[in-house]
Amino acid sequence: AQKVTQAQTEISVVEKEDVTLDCVYETRDTTYYLFWYKQPPSGELVFLIRRNSFDEQNEISGRYSWNFQKSTSSFNFTITASQVVDSAVYFCALSEGWQTSYDKVIFGPGTSLSVIP
Amino acid sequence: GAVVSQHPSRVICKSGTSVKIECRSLDFQATTMFWYRQFPKQSLMLMATSNEGSKATYEQGVEKDKFLINHASLTLSTLTVTSAHPEDSSFYICSGQRQGPADTQYFGPGTRLTVL
C-alpha cells in the first residue's frame, strides 16, 4: 500500500533562514513518481516538482532544492533563504501508475510553513 | 500550459439542495480527471477518478449516489453534490491528466462549498 508521511505538521522560521521539509514514503512498486506541491492561503495547488523513481539526482531550482534518497525512502525539500511569500502548506505526494491507465496520487498530510519577517 | 479552471470558486447553499461544480481543462485534453476533497487543515483526499465517456471510479467510503460525476468531454468534468448537508462543506479540487500513466496532474483552483 502507498503511504506518504510528513512528520512536521508546522514549522516557523525567520526570514532568510534555510528550512527543510521532510517527506518519507512507502510503496511496493519499483516504479513510481514523487511530487511536491505548494498550497498558499488562496487554496490553489502549485506544482513544484515531479521526480521518477529511477532518477535519484538531486535537483535545484532557484532557492528550492530536493534530495531524493531511495535507500531511506525520503524526498526532502529545502528552501534556502526563506521569504515571507514561501509561507504556505507544502504537500509531498506519491503516484504509482505505470501499470494502470491512470495515476492515483496519494498526498501526505502536509507541512504548514510560516516565514516570519 | 496545462491550466485547469473550476466554477464556481465559492458557493453557499441551503441544506438539502444540490450543487454542481464544473472542472475544465483550458489548454489541453484531459483523458482522466480527478476529484479531491479537502477539509480545513487536512490533506487532499481522492474522491473519484473519471475517464471521458465512462463511469467514474469512486474511492472507498465515497457515496457515488451523493457525489455524481460526469466526464462528458475531454475538457469538462462535473461534480454534483446531491442533497447537500453541512458535513459536505469542504474545499473541492479537481485535476486533469493529459495522457496515460506517468503524466503530471494539473490542479484547478478549488471550489469552497458551504452548506448552511
GROMACS .gro file of C-alpha atoms in nm:
model
  233
    1ALA     CA    1   0.000   0.000   0.000
    2GLN     CA    2   0.110   0.354  -0.064
    3LYS     CA    3   0.169   0.599   0.215
    4VAL     CA    4   0.329   0.939   0.248
    5THR     CA    5   0.444   1.076   0.581
    6GLN     CA    6   0.533   1.434   0.657
    7ALA     CA    7   0.635   1.432   1.020
    8GLN     CA    8   0.649   1.808   1.057
    9THR     CA    9   0.300   1.945   1.098
   10GLU     CA   10   0.402   2.308   1.138
   11ILE     CA   11   0.731   2.488   1.102
   12SER     CA   12   0.814   2.852   1.173
   13VAL     CA   13   1.133   3.015   1.057
   14VAL     CA   14   1.262   3.367   1.044
   15GLU     CA   15   1.304   3.520   0.704
   16LYS     CA   16   1.631   3.433   0.529
   17GLU     CA   17   1.674   3.112   0.725
   18ASP     CA   18   1.700   2.783   0.540
   19VAL     CA   19   1.432   2.524   0.606
   20THR     CA   20   1.397   2.157   0.513
   21LEU     CA   21   1.063   1.984   0.484
   22ASP     CA   22   1.077   1.610   0.533
   23CYS     CA   23   0.891   1.350   0.332
   24VAL     CA   24   0.904   0.974   0.376
   25TYR     CA   25   0.708   0.743   0.152
   26GLU     CA   26   0.609   0.378   0.135
   27THR     CA   27   0.544   0.181  -0.178
   28ARG     CA   28   0.584  -0.174  -0.302
   29ASP     CA   29   0.637  -0.065  -0.659
   30THR     CA   30   0.979  -0.013  -0.806
   31THR     CA   31   0.837   0.241  -1.050
   32TYR     CA   32   0.669   0.546  -0.907
   33TYR     CA   33   0.663   0.925  -0.907
   34LEU     CA   34   0.710   1.169  -0.624
   35PHE     CA   35   0.580   1.524  -0.617
   36TRP     CA   36   0.587   1.837  -0.411
   37TYR     CA   37   0.302   2.087  -0.422
   38LYS     CA   38   0.262   2.424  -0.253
   39GLN     CA   39  -0.077   2.541  -0.130
   40PRO     CA   40  -0.079   2.911  -0.039
   41PRO     CA   41  -0.365   3.059   0.165
   42SER     CA   42  -0.564   3.112  -0.155
   43GLY     CA   43  -0.601   2.735  -0.173
   44GLU     CA   44  -0.477   2.671  -0.525
   45LEU     CA   45  -0.222   2.393  -0.552
   46VAL     CA   46   0.102   2.493  -0.717
   47PHE     CA   47   0.309   2.216  -0.875
   48LEU     CA   48   0.674   2.235  -0.774
   49ILE     CA   49   0.846   1.918  -0.889
   50ARG     CA   50   0.797   1.564  -1.014
   51ARG     CA   51   1.066   1.301  -0.979
   52ASN     CA   52   1.055   0.943  -1.106
   53SER     CA   53   1.191   0.656  -0.906
   54PHE     CA   54   1.478   0.594  -1.144
   55ASP     CA   55   1.624   0.940  -1.111
   56GLU     CA   56   1.799   0.994  -0.781
   57GLN     CA   57   1.981   1.304  -0.887
   58ASN     CA   58   1.921   1.593  -0.657
   59GLU     CA   59   1.760   1.893  -0.816
   60ILE     CA   60   1.795   2.263  -0.760
   61SER     CA   61   1.562   2.532  -0.886
   62GLY     CA   62   1.649   2.876  -0.762
   63ARG     CA   63   1.607   2.875  -0.385
   64TYR     CA   64   1.443   2.533  -0.392
   65SER     CA   65   1.627   2.202  -0.381
   66TRP     CA   66   1.519   1.843  -0.345
   67ASN     CA   67   1.704   1.546  -0.203
   68PHE     CA   68   1.576   1.207  -0.317
   69GLN     CA   69   1.717   0.906  -0.135
   70LYS     CA   70   1.568   0.570  -0.227
   71SER     CA   71   1.770   0.395   0.043
   72THR     CA   72   1.573   0.580   0.310
   73SER     CA   73   1.254   0.631   0.103
   74SER     CA   74   1.282   1.002   0.152
   75PHE     CA   75   1.224   1.300  -0.074
   76ASN     CA   76   1.310   1.609   0.127
   77PHE     CA   77   1.258   1.966   0.016
   78THR     CA   78   1.482   2.255   0.117
   79ILE     CA   79   1.409   2.623   0.080
   80THR     CA   80   1.718   2.839   0.102
   81ALA     CA   81   1.698   3.197   0.231
   82SER     CA   82   1.328   3.169   0.301
   83GLN     CA   83   1.094   3.456   0.224
   84VAL     CA   84   0.755   3.554   0.358
   85VAL     CA   85   0.597   3.451   0.026
   86ASP     CA   86   0.710   3.096   0.098
   87SER     CA   87   0.452   3.076   0.377
   88ALA     CA   88   0.213   2.801   0.271
   89VAL     CA   89   0.123   2.439   0.324
   90TYR     CA   90   0.351   2.205   0.136
   91PHE     CA   91   0.238   1.859   0.031
   92CYS     CA   92   0.454   1.569  -0.069
   93ALA     CA   93   0.275   1.315  -0.288
   94LEU     CA   94   0.331   0.972  -0.441
   95SER     CA   95   0.194   0.816  -0.755
   96GLU     CA   96   0.219   0.461  -0.883
   97GLY     CA   97   0.086   0.433  -1.231
   98TRP     CA   98   0.297   0.264  -1.487
   99GLN     CA   99   0.076  -0.040  -1.493
  100THR     CA  100  -0.262   0.129  -1.488
  101SER     CA  101  -0.443   0.358  -1.725
  102TYR     CA  102  -0.433   0.645  -1.481
  103ASP     CA  103  -0.233   0.760  -1.185
  104LYS     CA  104  -0.367   0.772  -0.835
  105VAL     CA  105  -0.185   1.036  -0.635
  106ILE     CA  106  -0.162   0.992  -0.262
  107PHE     CA  107  -0.092   1.308  -0.068
  108GLY     CA  108   0.093   1.338   0.259
  109PRO     CA  109  -0.069   1.528   0.546
  110GLY     CA  110   0.116   1.848   0.461
  111THR     CA  111   0.357   2.076   0.644
  112SER     CA  112   0.248   2.428   0.723
  113LEU     CA  113   0.541   2.665   0.685
  114SER     CA  114   0.532   3.012   0.835
  115VAL     CA  115   0.810   3.252   0.747
  116ILE     CA  116   0.828   3.537   0.993
  117PRO     CA  117   0.960   3.870   0.872
  118GLY     CA  118   0.019   2.548  -2.049
  119ALA     CA  119  -0.189   2.287  -1.864
  120VAL     CA  120  -0.441   2.515  -1.696
  121VAL     CA  121  -0.746   2.384  -1.516
  122SER     CA  122  -1.035   2.604  -1.412
  123GLN     CA  123  -1.319   2.543  -1.171
  124HIS     CA  124  -1.654   2.712  -1.141
  125PRO     CA  125  -1.782   2.838  -0.911
  126SER     CA  126  -1.492   2.928  -0.687
  127ARG     CA  127  -1.719   2.963  -0.389
  128VAL     CA  128  -2.077   2.853  -0.327
  129ILE     CA  129  -2.312   2.871  -0.033
  130CYS     CA  130  -2.628   2.666  -0.039
  131LYS     CA  131  -2.905   2.551   0.188
  132SER     CA  132  -2.916   2.204   0.330
  133GLY     CA  133  -3.098   1.964   0.101
  134THR     CA  134  -3.017   2.138  -0.225
  135SER     CA  135  -2.786   2.011  -0.497
  136VAL     CA  136  -2.475   2.189  -0.615
  137LYS     CA  137  -2.286   2.139  -0.939
  138ILE     CA  138  -1.915   2.216  -0.971
  139GLU     CA  139  -1.750   2.235  -1.312
  140CYS     CA  140  -1.391   2.149  -1.388
  141ARG     CA  141  -1.243   2.246  -1.724
  142SER     CA  142  -0.906   2.186  -1.879
  143LEU     CA  143  -0.847   2.505  -2.077
  144ASP     CA  144  -0.548   2.427  -2.295
  145PHE     CA  145  -0.522   2.052  -2.301
  146GLN     CA  146  -0.740   1.745  -2.331
  147ALA     CA  147  -0.775   1.567  -2.002
  148THR     CA  148  -0.810   1.197  -2.061
  149THR     CA  149  -0.859   1.150  -1.691
  150MET     CA  150  -0.993   1.387  -1.431
  151PHE     CA  151  -0.978   1.352  -1.056
  152TRP     CA  152  -1.189   1.497  -0.778
  153TYR     CA  153  -1.048   1.562  -0.433
  154ARG     CA  154  -1.195   1.691  -0.110
  155GLN     CA  155  -1.001   1.884   0.148
  156PHE     CA  156  -1.133   1.961   0.496
  157PRO     CA  157  -0.977   2.250   0.692
  158LYS     CA  158  -0.617   2.188   0.793
  159GLN     CA  159  -0.622   1.845   0.635
  160SER     CA  160  -0.473   1.688   0.328
  161LEU     CA  161  -0.637   1.622  -0.006
  162MET     CA  162  -0.838   1.304  -0.019
  163LEU     CA  163  -0.916   1.149  -0.356
  164MET     CA  164  -1.289   1.104  -0.404
  165ALA     CA  165  -1.312   0.964  -0.753
  166THR     CA  166  -1.143   0.924  -1.087
  167SER     CA  167  -1.321   0.973  -1.414
  168ASN     CA  168  -1.227   0.891  -1.770
  169GLU     CA  169  -1.403   1.064  -2.055
  170GLY     CA  170  -1.710   0.877  -2.164
  171SER     CA  171  -1.710   0.618  -1.889
  172LYS     CA  172  -1.838   0.586  -1.536
  173ALA     CA  173  -1.632   0.729  -1.255
  174THR     CA  174  -1.440   0.510  -1.016
  175TYR     CA  175  -1.508   0.606  -0.657
  176GLU     CA  176  -1.277   0.563  -0.363
  177GLN     CA  177  -1.386   0.352  -0.072
  178GLY     CA  178  -1.625   0.539   0.154
  179VAL     CA  179  -1.738   0.790  -0.108
  180GLU     CA  180  -2.108   0.762  -0.191
  181LYS     CA  181  -2.149   0.759  -0.567
  182ASP     CA  182  -2.518   0.846  -0.545
  183LYS     CA  183  -2.437   1.154  -0.343
  184PHE     CA  184  -2.140   1.274  -0.544
  185LEU     CA  185  -2.237   1.243  -0.909
  186ILE     CA  186  -1.952   1.277  -1.153
  187ASN     CA  187  -1.990   1.328  -1.524
  188HIS     CA  188  -1.696   1.347  -1.763
  189ALA     CA  189  -1.879   1.437  -2.081
  190SER     CA  190  -1.584   1.557  -2.284
  191LEU     CA  191  -1.206   1.569  -2.279
  192THR     CA  192  -1.220   1.918  -2.133
  193LEU     CA  193  -1.509   1.908  -1.891
  194SER     CA  194  -1.597   1.712  -1.580
  195THR     CA  195  -1.871   1.799  -1.334
  196LEU     CA  196  -1.926   1.703  -0.974
  197THR     CA  197  -2.277   1.732  -0.837
  198VAL     CA  198  -2.325   1.716  -0.463
  199THR     CA  199  -2.681   1.598  -0.423
  200SER     CA  200  -2.894   1.681  -0.121
  201ALA     CA  201  -2.605   1.860   0.040
  202HIS     CA  202  -2.569   1.869   0.417
  203PRO     CA  203  -2.346   2.080   0.642
  204GLU     CA  204  -2.096   1.794   0.672
  205ASP     CA  205  -2.041   1.819   0.296
  206SER     CA  206  -1.895   2.166   0.345
  207SER     CA  207  -1.541   2.141   0.219
  208PHE     CA  208  -1.291   2.253  -0.040
  209TYR     CA  209  -1.334   2.052  -0.360
  210ILE     CA  210  -1.042   2.038  -0.602
  211CYS     CA  211  -1.028   1.879  -0.943
  212SER     CA  212  -0.730   1.787  -1.153
  213GLY     CA  213  -0.675   1.681  -1.509
  214GLN     CA  214  -0.422   1.445  -1.658
  215ARG     CA  215  -0.332   1.471  -2.024
  216GLN     CA  216  -0.215   1.134  -2.126
  217GLY     CA  217  -0.181   0.793  -1.973
  218PRO     CA  218   0.029   0.680  -1.685
  219ALA     CA  219   0.308   0.897  -1.554
  220ASP     CA  220   0.176   1.230  -1.673
  221THR     CA  221   0.151   1.502  -1.414
  222GLN     CA  222  -0.188   1.602  -1.280
  223TYR     CA  223  -0.273   1.970  -1.309
  224PHE     CA  224  -0.497   2.108  -1.040
  225GLY     CA  225  -0.782   2.354  -1.054
  226PRO     CA  226  -0.808   2.643  -0.807
  227GLY     CA  227  -1.070   2.467  -0.599
  228THR     CA  228  -1.431   2.533  -0.502
  229ARG     CA  229  -1.524   2.616  -0.146
  230LEU     CA  230  -1.866   2.474  -0.065
  231THR     CA  231  -2.054   2.589   0.243
  232VAL     CA  232  -2.381   2.419   0.326
  233LEU     CA  233  -2.599   2.604   0.574
   0.00000   0.00000   0.00000
